[in-house]
Amino acid sequence: MKRTIGTILTSMGIIFILFACIAFMSDKAVLGFTLTKWETLVPFVVGALFLFVGVGMLNKVAD
């Protein structure tokens, strides 16, 4: 169960970080969202949090 949740959180973290990077680099709307440079910080922080928690859960699971 922990492995599945860790994998989901890690995947979501990667997706959020990629979205934030693309939105930061783009001047147009990304996936229907128009974000300023400062507003892209929120999905980046949430993605980083999901990524670190997911990787931490995967590291604690014994095979």
Short mmCIF file of N, CA and C in Angstrom, two decimals:
data_model
loop_
_atom_site.label_atom_id
_atom_site.label_comp_id
_atom_site.label_asym_id
_atom_site.label_seq_id
_atom_site.Cartn_x
_atom_site.Cartn_y
_atom_site.Cartn_z
N MET A 1 0.82 -1.19 0.00
CA MET A 1 0.00 0.00 0.00
C MET A 1 0.87 1.26 0.00
N LYS A 2 1.91 1.26 0.82
CA LYS A 2 2.80 2.43 0.88
C LYS A 2 3.53 2.62 -0.44
N ARG A 3 3.86 1.54 -1.10
CA ARG A 3 4.56 1.64 -2.38
C ARG A 3 3.68 2.30 -3.44
N THR A 4 2.39 1.94 -3.44
CA THR A 4 1.45 2.52 -4.40
C THR A 4 1.25 4.01 -4.14
N ILE A 5 1.03 4.37 -2.89
CA ILE A 5 0.83 5.78 -2.54
C ILE A 5 2.11 6.57 -2.82
N GLY A 6 3.25 6.01 -2.50
CA GLY A 6 4.52 6.68 -2.79
C GLY A 6 4.74 6.90 -4.27
N THR A 7 4.37 5.92 -5.09
CA THR A 7 4.49 6.06 -6.54
C THR A 7 3.55 7.13 -7.07
N ILE A 8 2.32 7.16 -6.55
CA ILE A 8 1.35 8.17 -6.98
C ILE A 8 1.83 9.58 -6.59
N LEU A 9 2.30 9.74 -5.36
CA LEU A 9 2.78 11.05 -4.92
C LEU A 9 4.01 11.50 -5.71
N THR A 10 4.91 10.58 -6.00
CA THR A 10 6.09 10.92 -6.77
C THR A 10 5.70 11.35 -8.19
N SER A 11 4.79 10.62 -8.80
CA SER A 11 4.33 10.97 -10.15
C SER A 11 3.64 12.34 -10.17
N MET A 12 2.78 12.56 -9.18
CA MET A 12 2.11 13.86 -9.11
C MET A 12 3.11 14.99 -8.89
N GLY A 13 4.12 14.75 -8.09
CA GLY A 13 5.14 15.76 -7.86
C GLY A 13 5.89 16.12 -9.14
N ILE A 14 6.23 15.11 -9.92
CA ILE A 14 6.92 15.36 -11.18
C ILE A 14 6.02 16.14 -12.13
N ILE A 15 4.74 15.78 -12.19
CA ILE A 15 3.80 16.48 -13.07
C ILE A 15 3.65 17.93 -12.66
N PHE A 16 3.50 18.19 -11.36
CA PHE A 16 3.35 19.56 -10.87
C PHE A 16 4.60 20.39 -11.16
N ILE A 17 5.76 19.82 -10.95
CA ILE A 17 7.00 20.55 -11.19
C ILE A 17 7.16 20.85 -12.67
N LEU A 18 6.85 19.89 -13.53
CA LEU A 18 6.93 20.14 -14.97
C LEU A 18 5.94 21.22 -15.40
N PHE A 19 4.72 21.17 -14.85
CA PHE A 19 3.73 22.19 -15.17
C PHE A 19 4.22 23.57 -14.75
N ALA A 20 4.79 23.66 -13.56
CA ALA A 20 5.28 24.95 -13.07
C ALA A 20 6.42 25.48 -13.94
N CYS A 21 7.30 24.59 -14.38
CA CYS A 21 8.41 25.02 -15.23
C CYS A 21 7.91 25.49 -16.59
N ILE A 22 6.98 24.76 -17.17
CA ILE A 22 6.43 25.15 -18.47
C ILE A 22 5.67 26.47 -18.34
N ALA A 23 4.88 26.63 -17.28
CA ALA A 23 4.12 27.87 -17.08
C ALA A 23 5.06 29.05 -16.83
N PHE A 24 6.17 28.80 -16.16
CA PHE A 24 7.14 29.86 -15.90
C PHE A 24 7.79 30.34 -17.19
N MET A 25 8.10 29.40 -18.08
CA MET A 25 8.79 29.73 -19.32
C MET A 25 7.86 30.29 -20.39
N SER A 26 6.56 30.06 -20.27
CA SER A 26 5.61 30.44 -21.31
C SER A 26 4.93 31.77 -20.98
N ASP A 27 4.68 32.54 -22.02
CA ASP A 27 3.94 33.79 -21.85
C ASP A 27 2.46 33.59 -22.13
N LYS A 28 2.11 32.44 -22.71
CA LYS A 28 0.72 32.14 -23.04
C LYS A 28 0.10 31.28 -21.94
N ALA A 29 -1.20 31.00 -22.09
CA ALA A 29 -1.89 30.14 -21.14
C ALA A 29 -1.40 28.70 -21.30
N VAL A 30 -1.22 28.02 -20.19
CA VAL A 30 -0.81 26.62 -20.18
C VAL A 30 -1.95 25.82 -19.58
N LEU A 31 -2.50 24.91 -20.36
CA LEU A 31 -3.64 24.08 -19.95
C LEU A 31 -4.81 24.93 -19.46
N GLY A 32 -4.97 26.10 -20.05
CA GLY A 32 -6.07 26.97 -19.69
C GLY A 32 -5.79 27.89 -18.51
N PHE A 33 -4.62 27.82 -17.94
CA PHE A 33 -4.25 28.66 -16.80
C PHE A 33 -3.26 29.73 -17.25
N THR A 34 -3.55 30.96 -16.93
CA THR A 34 -2.63 32.05 -17.18
C THR A 34 -2.03 32.44 -15.82
N LEU A 35 -0.76 32.13 -15.65
CA LEU A 35 -0.09 32.37 -14.38
C LEU A 35 1.03 33.39 -14.55
N THR A 36 1.20 34.24 -13.55
CA THR A 36 2.34 35.14 -13.55
C THR A 36 3.57 34.36 -13.08
N LYS A 37 4.70 35.01 -13.17
CA LYS A 37 5.95 34.34 -12.76
C LYS A 37 5.91 33.97 -11.27
N TRP A 38 5.33 34.82 -10.44
CA TRP A 38 5.26 34.53 -9.01
C TRP A 38 4.22 33.46 -8.69
N GLU A 39 3.15 33.40 -9.48
CA GLU A 39 2.10 32.39 -9.23
C GLU A 39 2.57 30.99 -9.59
N THR A 40 3.60 30.86 -10.40
CA THR A 40 4.12 29.53 -10.72
C THR A 40 4.88 28.93 -9.55
N LEU A 41 5.16 29.73 -8.56
CA LEU A 41 5.86 29.22 -7.38
C LEU A 41 5.01 28.23 -6.60
N VAL A 42 3.70 28.44 -6.57
CA VAL A 42 2.80 27.57 -5.80
C VAL A 42 2.80 26.14 -6.33
N PRO A 43 2.55 25.89 -7.64
CA PRO A 43 2.60 24.50 -8.08
C PRO A 43 3.98 23.88 -7.97
N PHE A 44 5.03 24.70 -8.07
CA PHE A 44 6.37 24.17 -7.90
C PHE A 44 6.61 23.68 -6.48
N VAL A 45 6.19 24.46 -5.49
CA VAL A 45 6.37 24.07 -4.09
C VAL A 45 5.52 22.84 -3.76
N VAL A 46 4.28 22.82 -4.24
CA VAL A 46 3.42 21.66 -4.00
C VAL A 46 4.01 20.42 -4.66
N GLY A 47 4.51 20.57 -5.88
CA GLY A 47 5.13 19.45 -6.58
C GLY A 47 6.37 18.95 -5.87
N ALA A 48 7.19 19.86 -5.38
CA ALA A 48 8.39 19.46 -4.66
C ALA A 48 8.03 18.72 -3.37
N LEU A 49 6.99 19.20 -2.69
CA LEU A 49 6.53 18.53 -1.48
C LEU A 49 6.05 17.12 -1.78
N PHE A 50 5.21 16.97 -2.81
CA PHE A 50 4.72 15.65 -3.20
C PHE A 50 5.88 14.74 -3.59
N LEU A 51 6.83 15.29 -4.34
CA LEU A 51 7.96 14.49 -4.80
C LEU A 51 8.79 13.98 -3.63
N PHE A 52 9.13 14.86 -2.69
CA PHE A 52 9.96 14.44 -1.56
C PHE A 52 9.24 13.48 -0.63
N VAL A 53 7.95 13.70 -0.41
CA VAL A 53 7.19 12.78 0.45
C VAL A 53 7.06 11.42 -0.23
N GLY A 54 6.79 11.42 -1.53
CA GLY A 54 6.66 10.16 -2.27
C GLY A 54 7.95 9.36 -2.29
N VAL A 55 9.06 10.03 -2.55
CA VAL A 55 10.36 9.35 -2.56
C VAL A 55 10.70 8.85 -1.15
N GLY A 56 10.37 9.65 -0.13
CA GLY A 56 10.61 9.22 1.24
C GLY A 56 9.80 7.97 1.59
N MET A 57 8.56 7.91 1.11
CA MET A 57 7.75 6.72 1.37
C MET A 57 8.31 5.51 0.64
N LEU A 58 8.80 5.72 -0.57
CA LEU A 58 9.37 4.60 -1.32
C LEU A 58 10.67 4.10 -0.69
N ASN A 59 11.44 4.98 -0.08
CA ASN A 59 12.69 4.58 0.55
C ASN A 59 12.44 3.79 1.85
N LYS A 60 11.33 4.05 2.52
CA LYS A 60 11.05 3.37 3.79
C LYS A 60 10.44 1.99 3.61
N VAL A 61 9.95 1.67 2.40
CA VAL A 61 9.30 0.39 2.15
C VAL A 61 10.37 -0.67 1.98
N ALA A 62 10.27 -1.74 2.74
CA ALA A 62 11.19 -2.87 2.62
C ALA A 62 10.65 -3.85 1.59
N ASP A 63 11.53 -4.35 0.75
CA ASP A 63 11.11 -5.31 -0.28
C ASP A 63 10.90 -6.67 0.28
#
